[in-house]
Coordinates of C-alpha atoms in Angstrom, one line a residue:
M22 CA 99.9 79.1 84.2
C23 CA 99.4 77.0 86.9
G24 CA 99.5 76.8 90.8
I25 CA 102.2 74.3 92.2
A26 CA 102.4 73.1 95.5
G27 CA 104.7 70.6 97.5
W28 CA 105.9 69.0 100.9
I29 CA 109.1 67.1 101.0
D30 CA 110.3 65.4 104.8
W31 CA 113.1 63.9 105.3
T32 CA 112.2 62.0 108.3
R33 CA 108.9 60.8 106.9
D34 CA 107.0 58.5 104.5
L35 CA 104.5 61.0 102.3
S36 CA 103.3 57.9 100.1
D37 CA 100.1 58.1 101.7
D38 CA 99.5 61.5 102.4
G39 CA 97.6 62.4 99.4
R40 CA 94.7 64.2 101.2
T41 CA 97.1 66.7 102.7
L42 CA 98.7 67.7 99.5
K43 CA 95.3 67.4 98.0
N44 CA 93.8 69.9 100.4
M45 CA 97.2 72.5 99.3
T46 CA 96.3 72.2 95.4
D47 CA 92.8 72.8 95.9
A48 CA 93.6 75.8 97.9
I49 CA 94.6 77.5 94.7
E50 CA 92.9 75.4 92.1
H51 CA 91.2 78.8 90.5
R52 CA 95.1 79.1 89.5
G53 CA 94.6 76.1 87.1
P54 CA 91.0 75.3 86.8
D55 CA 91.5 72.9 83.9
A56 CA 93.0 69.9 85.5
E57 CA 95.1 68.6 88.6
G58 CA 97.8 66.4 89.1
S59 CA 99.5 64.7 92.2
W60 CA 102.7 62.6 92.9
L61 CA 103.9 61.3 96.0
K62 CA 106.8 58.9 96.6
G63 CA 109.1 58.2 99.5
H64 CA 110.1 61.9 101.0
A65 CA 108.2 64.0 98.6
A66 CA 104.7 65.1 97.3
L67 CA 104.0 67.3 94.6
G68 CA 100.9 68.8 93.2
H69 CA 100.1 70.6 90.4
R70 CA 96.8 72.5 89.0
R71 CA 96.8 73.5 85.6
L72 CA 95.4 76.0 83.3
I73 CA 95.8 75.0 79.7
V74 CA 97.3 77.6 77.5
I75 CA 100.0 75.3 75.1
D76 CA 99.8 71.5 74.6
P77 CA 96.8 70.6 76.3
D78 CA 97.5 66.9 76.2
G79 CA 101.3 67.2 76.6
G80 CA 102.0 69.1 79.3
K81 CA 100.7 67.3 82.3
Q82 CA 102.0 67.5 85.6
P83 CA 103.9 67.0 87.9
M84 CA 105.9 65.7 85.0
L85 CA 108.8 62.5 85.7
Y86 CA 112.0 61.6 84.3
Q87 CA 113.2 58.1 85.6
N88 CA 115.6 55.7 85.0
E89 CA 116.9 52.5 86.3
K90 CA 118.8 54.8 89.4
N91 CA 116.2 57.8 89.8
T92 CA 113.5 59.7 89.4
I93 CA 113.2 63.2 88.8
A94 CA 110.0 65.3 89.6
L95 CA 108.7 68.9 88.2
T96 CA 105.9 70.9 89.1
Y97 CA 105.7 73.9 87.1
N98 CA 104.1 77.4 86.7
G99 CA 104.9 79.6 83.8
E100 CA 105.9 79.9 80.3
L101 CA 109.3 79.9 78.7
Y102 CA 109.0 82.0 75.8
N103 CA 112.3 80.2 74.3
Y104 CA 111.6 77.1 74.6
L105 CA 111.6 76.2 71.0
E106 CA 115.2 77.2 70.7
L107 CA 116.4 75.2 74.2
R108 CA 114.1 72.2 72.6
K109 CA 116.7 72.4 69.6
E110 CA 119.3 72.8 71.4
L111 CA 118.8 70.1 74.3
T112 CA 118.0 68.0 70.5
E113 CA 121.1 68.1 69.5
R114 CA 122.5 67.2 72.7
N115 CA 120.6 64.0 72.8
H116 CA 117.5 64.7 74.9
P117 CA 114.4 63.0 73.4
F118 CA 111.2 64.7 73.4
T119 CA 107.6 63.2 74.1
T120 CA 105.8 66.1 74.0
N121 CA 105.6 69.9 72.6
S122 CA 105.3 71.5 76.1
D123 CA 107.5 73.9 77.6
T124 CA 107.3 71.7 80.8
E125 CA 108.8 68.9 79.3
V126 CA 112.2 71.6 77.7
L127 CA 112.3 73.0 82.0
L128 CA 112.8 69.5 82.9
R129 CA 115.0 68.5 80.1
A130 CA 117.0 71.6 80.7
Y131 CA 117.3 70.4 84.4
L132 CA 118.7 66.9 83.5
E133 CA 121.1 69.2 81.2
W134 CA 122.6 72.1 83.5
G135 CA 121.5 71.3 86.7
E136 CA 120.5 74.0 89.2
D137 CA 122.2 76.0 86.4
C138 CA 119.3 75.7 83.8
V139 CA 117.7 78.7 84.7
R140 CA 120.5 80.4 83.7
H141 CA 119.1 79.8 80.2
F142 CA 115.5 81.0 80.9
N143 CA 113.4 83.4 79.3
G144 CA 110.3 83.7 80.7
I145 CA 107.8 84.0 83.4
F146 CA 108.3 80.5 85.9
A147 CA 108.2 79.3 89.3
F148 CA 108.9 75.6 89.7
G149 CA 109.7 72.9 92.4
I150 CA 112.1 70.0 91.4
W151 CA 112.8 67.1 93.3
D152 CA 116.0 64.8 92.5
E153 CA 114.9 61.5 94.4
E154 CA 118.7 60.7 94.3
K155 CA 120.1 63.2 95.9
E156 CA 117.0 64.2 98.2
K157 CA 117.0 67.1 96.9
L158 CA 114.6 70.1 96.2
I159 CA 115.3 72.7 93.9
L160 CA 112.8 76.0 93.8
G161 CA 113.3 78.2 91.2
R162 CA 111.9 81.8 90.5
D163 CA 112.2 84.0 86.9
H164 CA 114.3 87.2 86.5
L165 CA 111.8 89.6 87.9
G166 CA 109.4 87.5 89.7
V167 CA 106.6 87.7 88.0
K168 CA 105.4 84.1 88.9
P169 CA 105.1 83.9 92.7
L170 CA 106.5 81.2 95.0
F171 CA 106.2 81.0 99.1
Y172 CA 107.7 78.5 101.0
K173 CA 108.1 77.5 104.9
I174 CA 110.6 75.5 106.4
K175 CA 109.9 73.7 109.9
E176 CA 112.7 71.4 111.2
D177 CA 112.9 68.3 108.6
Q178 CA 110.4 69.3 106.1
I179 CA 109.6 72.1 103.7
L180 CA 106.7 73.1 102.1
F181 CA 106.0 75.5 99.4
G182 CA 102.9 76.6 97.0
S183 CA 102.3 79.6 94.7
E184 CA 100.4 81.1 97.1
I185 CA 100.3 81.6 100.6
K186 CA 97.0 80.0 101.1
A187 CA 98.6 76.5 99.7
L188 CA 100.7 76.3 102.8
L189 CA 97.9 77.2 105.2
A190 CA 95.7 74.4 104.2
H191 CA 98.5 72.0 105.8
P192 CA 97.9 71.2 109.1
D193 CA 101.6 72.3 110.6
V194 CA 100.9 76.0 109.2
Q195 CA 99.3 78.1 111.2
A196 CA 98.2 81.9 110.1
E197 CA 100.1 84.4 112.6
I198 CA 101.7 87.8 112.4
D199 CA 104.4 89.0 114.6
T200 CA 105.7 92.6 115.2
E201 CA 107.9 92.3 112.0
G202 CA 104.8 91.5 109.8
L203 CA 102.5 94.3 111.6
S204 CA 105.5 96.7 110.1
E205 CA 105.0 95.7 106.9
V206 CA 101.5 95.7 106.8
F207 CA 101.4 99.5 108.4
G208 CA 104.8 100.7 107.6
L209 CA 105.1 99.7 103.8
G210 CA 101.4 98.4 102.7
P211 CA 101.3 96.7 99.8
M212 CA 104.6 96.9 98.8
K213 CA 106.3 94.5 100.8
T214 CA 110.2 93.9 101.3
P215 CA 111.1 91.1 99.1
G216 CA 111.4 87.8 100.5
K217 CA 109.2 88.5 103.0
A218 CA 105.6 87.0 102.9
I219 CA 104.0 88.9 106.1
F220 CA 103.0 86.1 107.9
K221 CA 105.4 84.2 110.6
D222 CA 107.7 82.0 109.5
I223 CA 106.5 82.2 105.8
Y224 CA 109.1 83.4 103.0
E225 CA 109.4 83.8 99.5
V226 CA 111.9 82.6 96.9
R227 CA 113.2 86.0 95.2
G228 CA 113.0 86.9 91.7
G229 CA 116.3 86.0 90.0
H230 CA 116.9 83.8 92.8
Y231 CA 116.8 79.8 93.5
M232 CA 117.2 77.2 96.3
T233 CA 118.4 74.3 97.0
V234 CA 117.4 72.5 99.8
T235 CA 118.5 68.9 101.3
K236 CA 117.8 67.6 105.1
N237 CA 121.0 68.8 106.4
D238 CA 121.7 72.1 103.9
R239 CA 120.0 75.1 102.5
K240 CA 121.5 77.9 99.6
T241 CA 119.6 80.3 97.9
V242 CA 121.5 81.8 94.9
Q243 CA 121.0 84.7 92.6
Y244 CA 121.4 83.7 89.3
W245 CA 120.5 86.9 88.0
K246 CA 121.0 90.7 88.8
L247 CA 121.2 94.2 87.8
E248 CA 124.4 95.3 86.3
S249 CA 125.8 98.5 86.1
K250 CA 127.8 99.9 83.4
E251 CA 128.2 102.6 80.9
H252 CA 125.6 102.7 78.1
K253 CA 128.0 103.5 75.1
D254 CA 124.8 103.6 72.3
D255 CA 123.5 106.6 70.8
V256 CA 120.5 107.3 70.6
E257 CA 119.1 106.2 67.5
T258 CA 121.2 102.9 68.1
T259 CA 119.3 102.6 71.4
V260 CA 115.7 103.4 70.2
Q261 CA 116.1 100.7 67.7
T262 CA 117.7 98.2 70.2
I263 CA 114.7 99.0 72.3
R264 CA 112.0 98.3 69.2
G265 CA 113.8 95.3 68.2
L266 CA 113.4 93.7 71.7
L267 CA 109.9 94.6 72.0
E268 CA 109.4 93.2 68.6
D269 CA 111.0 90.0 69.5
T270 CA 109.3 89.6 73.0
V271 CA 105.8 90.8 71.8
K272 CA 106.2 87.8 69.2
R273 CA 107.0 85.1 71.6
Q274 CA 104.8 86.3 73.7
L275 CA 102.1 85.5 71.5
I276 CA 102.3 81.5 71.1
A277 CA 99.2 79.8 72.7
D278 CA 96.7 77.5 71.9
K279 CA 93.8 79.2 73.6
P280 CA 92.3 82.5 72.4
L281 CA 94.6 85.8 73.2
V282 CA 94.0 89.3 74.1
S283 CA 95.6 92.8 74.4
M284 CA 94.9 95.0 77.5
L285 CA 94.2 98.6 76.1
S286 CA 94.2 101.7 78.5
G287 CA 95.2 104.3 75.7
G288 CA 98.3 105.0 77.1
L289 CA 101.5 104.9 75.4
D290 CA 102.7 101.6 76.8
S291 CA 99.6 99.5 76.4
S292 CA 98.6 101.3 73.2
G293 CA 102.1 100.4 71.6
L294 CA 102.0 96.3 72.5
T295 CA 98.5 96.2 70.8
A296 CA 100.2 97.7 68.2
I297 CA 102.8 95.4 67.5
A298 CA 100.7 92.7 68.7
G299 CA 97.9 93.7 66.1
K300 CA 100.6 93.4 63.0
E301 CA 101.3 90.3 64.2
F302 CA 97.5 89.3 64.2
K303 CA 96.9 91.2 60.7
E304 CA 99.7 88.8 59.2
E305 CA 97.9 86.0 59.9
N306 CA 94.7 87.8 58.8
K307 CA 93.2 87.7 62.1
V308 CA 91.8 90.4 64.5
L309 CA 93.2 91.2 67.7
P310 CA 90.5 91.7 70.5
T311 CA 91.0 94.1 73.2
Y312 CA 89.7 95.6 76.4
S313 CA 89.6 98.6 78.3
I314 CA 88.4 99.3 81.7
D315 CA 86.0 102.5 82.8
F316 CA 83.5 103.5 85.3
V317 CA 80.0 104.4 85.5
N318 CA 79.7 108.6 85.9
N319 CA 83.5 108.9 85.1
E320 CA 83.1 111.2 82.1
E321 CA 81.0 113.7 84.8
S322 CA 83.1 113.1 88.1
F323 CA 86.6 113.0 86.4
K324 CA 89.0 115.1 88.4
E325 CA 92.8 115.5 87.1
D326 CA 94.9 114.5 90.0
F327 CA 98.4 114.2 90.3
L328 CA 98.7 110.6 88.5
R329 CA 95.5 110.9 86.1
R330 CA 95.7 113.7 83.8
D331 CA 92.4 113.0 81.4
L332 CA 90.3 110.1 80.6
D333 CA 91.5 107.0 79.0
E334 CA 88.0 106.0 76.7
P335 CA 88.6 108.7 73.8
W336 CA 92.2 107.6 73.4
V337 CA 91.1 103.7 73.6
K338 CA 89.2 104.3 70.8
R339 CA 91.8 106.5 69.0
V340 CA 94.3 103.7 69.3
S341 CA 91.9 100.9 68.5
D342 CA 90.7 102.5 65.7
H343 CA 94.4 102.8 64.2
V344 CA 95.4 99.3 64.7
G345 CA 92.2 97.7 63.7
T346 CA 91.5 95.4 66.8
D347 CA 87.7 94.5 68.3
H348 CA 87.1 96.2 71.1
T349 CA 85.5 96.0 74.4
S350 CA 85.3 98.0 77.4
I351 CA 84.1 96.9 80.3
V352 CA 82.2 99.2 83.1
F353 CA 82.0 99.1 86.6
D354 CA 79.5 101.0 88.8
A355 CA 80.4 102.3 92.4
E356 CA 78.5 99.3 94.0
K357 CA 80.2 96.6 92.4
L358 CA 83.5 97.8 93.2
V359 CA 82.6 97.5 97.1
D360 CA 80.8 94.3 97.0
N361 CA 84.1 92.8 95.7
L362 CA 86.5 95.0 97.4
L363 CA 87.6 91.7 99.5
I364 CA 88.0 89.7 96.7
P365 CA 91.5 90.7 95.6
M366 CA 93.2 90.8 99.3
R367 CA 91.7 86.8 98.9
A368 CA 93.8 86.6 96.1
R369 CA 96.7 88.0 97.4
D370 CA 96.3 86.5 100.7
L371 CA 97.1 90.2 102.0
P372 CA 95.9 93.8 101.7
G373 CA 96.6 95.3 98.7
V374 CA 95.4 99.1 97.1
G375 CA 91.3 98.2 97.0
E376 CA 89.1 99.5 94.4
I377 CA 92.4 99.8 91.7
E378 CA 92.7 96.0 92.5
T379 CA 89.2 95.2 92.6
S380 CA 88.5 96.7 89.3
L381 CA 91.0 94.9 87.5
Y382 CA 90.2 91.7 89.0
L383 CA 86.4 92.4 87.7
L384 CA 87.9 93.1 84.7
F385 CA 90.0 89.8 84.0
K386 CA 86.9 88.1 85.0
E387 CA 85.0 89.2 82.4
M388 CA 88.3 88.8 79.8
K389 CA 87.9 85.5 80.8
K390 CA 84.7 84.5 79.2
D391 CA 86.1 85.1 75.5
A392 CA 89.8 84.3 76.1
T393 CA 92.8 82.6 78.5
V394 CA 95.9 84.4 77.4
A395 CA 96.5 88.8 77.5
L396 CA 99.2 91.0 77.3
S397 CA 99.6 93.8 79.4
G398 CA 101.8 96.9 79.2
E399 CA 102.9 96.6 83.4
S400 CA 106.1 97.8 84.5
A401 CA 107.0 99.7 81.5
D402 CA 106.8 102.8 84.2
E403 CA 109.3 101.0 86.5
V404 CA 111.8 99.8 83.9
F405 CA 111.7 103.5 81.8
S406 CA 111.7 105.3 84.7
G407 CA 108.3 107.0 83.8
Y408 CA 106.9 108.1 86.9
P409 CA 106.9 112.2 87.4
W410 CA 109.7 111.6 90.9
F411 CA 112.8 111.1 88.9
H412 CA 112.8 114.5 88.3
Q413 CA 111.8 116.2 92.0
E414 CA 114.0 117.4 94.4
K415 CA 111.3 116.2 97.0
F416 CA 111.3 112.2 95.9
L417 CA 115.0 111.9 95.0
D418 CA 116.8 113.4 98.1
A419 CA 114.3 111.4 100.2
D420 CA 115.5 108.7 102.6
V421 CA 112.8 106.6 102.4
F422 CA 111.3 104.8 99.5
P423 CA 109.8 107.7 97.3
W424 CA 106.2 106.5 96.9
L425 CA 105.5 106.5 100.6
L426 CA 106.0 110.4 100.3
N427 CA 102.8 110.3 99.1
I428 CA 100.8 107.2 100.1
G429 CA 101.8 107.4 104.0
G430 CA 99.2 108.0 106.7
I431 CA 98.4 104.4 107.2
A432 CA 100.5 104.5 110.3
G433 CA 98.6 107.4 111.3
V434 CA 95.8 105.9 112.6
L435 CA 97.4 103.2 114.9
N436 CA 96.6 103.5 118.5
E437 CA 99.6 105.2 120.6
D438 CA 100.6 101.8 122.2
L439 CA 101.2 100.0 118.8
K440 CA 103.3 103.1 117.7
D441 CA 105.4 103.4 119.6
W442 CA 105.7 99.5 119.7
L443 CA 106.6 99.3 116.0
N444 CA 108.2 102.3 115.6
I445 CA 107.3 102.6 111.6
K446 CA 109.2 105.5 110.9
E447 CA 112.8 103.5 112.1
Y448 CA 111.2 100.5 110.2
Q449 CA 110.7 102.0 106.8
K450 CA 114.2 103.5 106.9
Q451 CA 115.6 100.5 107.9
R452 CA 114.3 98.4 104.9
Y453 CA 115.4 101.4 102.7
Q454 CA 119.0 101.2 103.8
E455 CA 118.7 97.3 103.0
A456 CA 117.5 98.2 99.4
L457 CA 120.1 100.8 98.9
A458 CA 122.7 98.5 100.5
E459 CA 121.9 96.3 97.2
L460 CA 122.7 99.0 94.7
P461 CA 124.9 98.5 91.9
V462 CA 126.8 102.2 91.8
L463 CA 128.1 103.2 88.5
E464 CA 131.5 105.5 89.3
G465 CA 131.5 108.3 87.3
E466 CA 127.9 109.5 87.4
S467 CA 126.7 113.0 88.8
D468 CA 125.1 113.1 91.8
V469 CA 121.5 113.6 90.0
E470 CA 122.1 110.2 88.1
A471 CA 123.3 109.2 90.8
K472 CA 119.8 109.6 92.7
Q473 CA 117.9 108.8 89.4
R474 CA 119.8 105.3 89.5
R475 CA 119.1 104.6 93.2
M476 CA 115.0 105.9 92.6
S477 CA 115.2 103.2 89.2
Y478 CA 116.5 100.6 91.6
M479 CA 114.1 101.1 94.2
F480 CA 110.9 101.1 91.6
I481 CA 112.1 97.8 89.7
T482 CA 113.4 95.7 93.1
R483 CA 110.4 97.0 95.6
F484 CA 107.6 98.6 93.9
L485 CA 107.5 96.6 90.6
P486 CA 107.4 93.4 92.9
F487 CA 103.7 94.5 94.1
M488 CA 102.5 95.3 90.7
L489 CA 103.4 92.1 89.6
D490 CA 101.8 89.9 92.6
R491 CA 98.6 92.4 91.9
K492 CA 98.1 92.0 88.1
D493 CA 99.2 87.6 89.2
R494 CA 96.9 87.4 92.0
A495 CA 94.1 89.5 89.9
S496 CA 94.0 87.4 86.9
M497 CA 94.6 83.9 88.3
M498 CA 91.8 83.9 90.9
T499 CA 89.7 84.0 87.5
G500 CA 91.9 81.1 86.1
F501 CA 93.2 83.8 83.5
E502 CA 97.1 84.3 82.1
V503 CA 98.3 87.8 81.7
R504 CA 101.8 88.3 79.7
V505 CA 103.9 91.3 80.6
P506 CA 106.6 91.8 78.0
F507 CA 108.1 95.0 79.6
C508 CA 109.5 92.2 82.3
D509 CA 111.5 90.9 79.7
Y510 CA 115.1 90.7 81.6
R511 CA 117.2 91.2 78.2
L512 CA 114.9 94.0 78.0
V513 CA 114.9 94.8 81.5
E514 CA 118.9 94.8 81.8
Y515 CA 119.4 97.0 78.7
L516 CA 117.7 100.0 80.0
W517 CA 118.9 99.9 83.7
N518 CA 122.1 101.6 82.2
I519 CA 120.6 104.0 79.9
P520 CA 120.6 107.8 81.5
F521 CA 117.8 109.2 82.9
E522 CA 118.4 112.1 80.2
M523 CA 118.3 109.7 77.5
K524 CA 115.0 107.8 78.9
N525 CA 113.1 111.4 79.2
I526 CA 114.6 112.3 75.6
D527 CA 112.3 115.3 73.7
D528 CA 112.0 116.5 77.4
I529 CA 108.9 113.8 78.1
E530 CA 108.6 111.1 80.2
K531 CA 109.9 107.7 78.2
G532 CA 110.3 109.7 75.4
I533 CA 113.0 106.9 74.5
L534 CA 110.2 104.4 74.1
R535 CA 107.9 107.1 72.8
R536 CA 110.2 107.1 69.5
A537 CA 110.5 103.6 69.5
F538 CA 106.8 103.5 68.8
E539 CA 107.2 105.6 66.0
G540 CA 105.4 104.2 63.1
Y541 CA 102.9 102.0 65.2
L542 CA 101.4 104.9 67.1
P543 CA 99.9 108.2 65.7
D544 CA 102.2 111.0 67.0
D545 CA 98.9 112.2 69.3
V546 CA 98.5 108.8 71.0
R547 CA 102.4 108.6 71.2
N548 CA 102.6 112.3 72.8
R549 CA 100.1 111.6 75.3
R550 CA 101.6 112.4 78.9
K551 CA 101.3 109.7 81.4
S552 CA 98.0 108.9 83.1
A553 CA 98.0 106.3 85.8
Y554 CA 95.2 102.9 85.5
P555 CA 92.0 104.8 86.2
S556 CA 90.1 104.9 89.3
T557 CA 86.5 105.6 90.0
K558 CA 85.7 109.2 91.0
D559 CA 82.3 108.4 91.7
D560 CA 81.5 109.6 95.7
A561 CA 78.7 107.0 95.6
Y562 CA 82.6 104.8 96.5
L563 CA 83.4 106.7 99.5
A564 CA 80.2 106.4 100.7
G565 CA 80.0 102.5 100.5
V566 CA 83.6 102.3 101.9
Q567 CA 82.6 104.8 104.8
K568 CA 79.4 103.0 106.0
W569 CA 81.1 100.0 106.1
M570 CA 84.0 101.0 108.4
N571 CA 81.6 102.7 110.5
N572 CA 80.1 98.9 110.4
I573 CA 83.3 97.4 111.6
L574 CA 83.8 100.4 113.7
D575 CA 80.3 99.5 115.4
D576 CA 81.1 95.6 115.7
S577 CA 83.2 94.9 119.2
T578 CA 84.4 91.7 117.7
S579 CA 86.0 93.0 114.6
P580 CA 90.0 92.2 115.1
I581 CA 91.1 95.4 113.6
L582 CA 90.4 97.1 116.4
Q583 CA 92.6 96.0 119.1
L584 CA 95.2 97.9 116.3
I585 CA 93.8 101.3 115.4
D586 CA 92.6 104.4 117.2
V587 CA 89.3 103.8 116.8
E588 CA 88.3 107.7 117.2
A589 CA 90.8 108.9 114.3
V590 CA 89.2 106.5 111.9
R591 CA 85.8 107.3 113.0
K592 CA 86.3 111.0 112.0
I593 CA 87.6 109.5 108.6
A594 CA 84.6 107.3 108.0
D595 CA 82.3 110.0 109.0
G596 CA 83.5 112.5 106.5
E597 CA 85.2 115.1 109.1
S598 CA 88.5 114.9 109.0
S599 CA 91.1 116.6 106.8
L600 CA 92.2 114.3 104.2
P601 CA 91.2 114.8 100.8
D602 CA 88.4 112.6 99.5
S603 CA 91.0 110.5 97.4
S604 CA 93.3 109.9 100.4
A605 CA 90.3 108.9 103.0
K606 CA 88.9 106.4 100.4
G607 CA 92.2 104.4 99.7
L608 CA 92.8 104.6 103.8
L609 CA 89.7 103.2 104.1
D610 CA 89.8 100.7 101.5
Y611 CA 93.0 99.5 103.2
L612 CA 91.7 99.0 106.4
I613 CA 88.2 97.2 105.3
Q614 CA 90.8 94.4 104.4
V615 CA 93.4 94.5 106.9
N616 CA 90.3 94.0 108.8
G617 CA 88.9 91.2 107.0
W618 CA 92.0 89.2 106.8
L619 CA 92.3 89.0 110.1
K620 CA 89.0 88.0 110.4
E621 CA 89.2 85.3 107.3
Y622 CA 92.3 83.7 108.0
S623 CA 91.9 83.6 112.0
I624 CA 95.5 85.2 112.4
K625 CA 97.1 85.2 115.4
V626 CA 98.4 88.4 116.3
A627 CA 102.0 87.9 118.5
I628 CA 103.8 90.9 120.0

């Protein structure tokens, strides 16, 4: 994994602008702490920060192809899991290779297939290719958008980078937010609209898309999307297909020249992947290291809620003993979570979900001490329709994104003038209707089946991008790569058309996945009900963010004061509101981050 940045200006020679390019790549040094590279010629400046995972000597970037007529330069972040097959195919098509890296495979794939090369890839990737002869830039992103890619077009130039901070390091880019950006921040929260970057005039290449940009033309192509069709496989065939796809995907994603480990929560998703990976390790006479997270006083203070049914750690031990992993549990206290609250915001360049992201960042920071790569069970709930909302009328019948019914309230603390100006409810409905218009319907489905397909689409295309962003930024902030087997596009395509009733077979969420893991996991683990990513229940954490918020409210220079109803927030910070502690904690987490974001990024609010 790596960080990329680039700058094309069709009216200038950028050969002497190395300092500006270096500022852009330095801003994302954390994504690639092992090496840096740059290439500047004519109208193009491409930069790279490298985290070495495969082929330490051969994967240096930017990577060039040159002949007497043309130079093609590539800067790339990601992994191609089918690069060995592609290399073989390209070799048969008379392409020579001088390295063992997937970077060279991507470059050669462009030489062979042009922009259609993306249709041949299975992996997680974001790249920029400069074709000097055509004076054309190609920006491409993987099917689900696991790897990030942002850009800004201004007059005759385009800037791009793995993170927004790379663009903000350029002198022509200002940190500014307008009405639409505020509506995203307070109306949708961290689950922003795909393609939007919140900052004014900065956008992202959406997953499953690529862009081509020349001086006089810009084109965006969706090369992959979900297609609805009848699922004709019976249950047993479906189970075996899922099992086969997961086994193949995990095996592909275990390839690394650096130490690899697995995340293990004791839940179905990470446990199943750990079991598959553990089997592969055993066949090579190795032991798979695994890691989990826990909190000080968690056993004493744990309370069951809508998303968390029981403690993870007993199940973690059960799976680790069964698979035979070398397990480490990382424990954090409330003070450490509070002290590090703003780091994930700096990683994302945007406010996030507070201590849930903070603990994830701290976990990766510890894991990085022992490894460079990890497997994660992220996205199984989205692609297997695992959330309880899929069978509850309140959520199925909603005319907004279903998660907003549970996590609404951010807009409720805005001041009255801003509430009237933004009209958040209307904005939420507008974005929901845009998503609905994309939905590939299937004729002949029942009303309930159609609603469940609709909800599945919302989770895959609107909620999952947030989850992937969270994991990418939290891991890459520590120079650590996390792979997500459940995001293999072949698996996602197949699951998309499996009826919810079959996904939910045996009258339990993700029942079809539980059957696929039969033989890999003990029955009690396979039948454990879903419990979400852990959150601290320690009262000390709530007290810490309440104190922090009061300090913000007492500081007349706090930028958030111009946006919020100060007295309403004060009541929450003083523990005098009617909000449950969990809701108060989440809201204060978010407002603290918004204030820190506005202040640290010196954001100009233009409304």
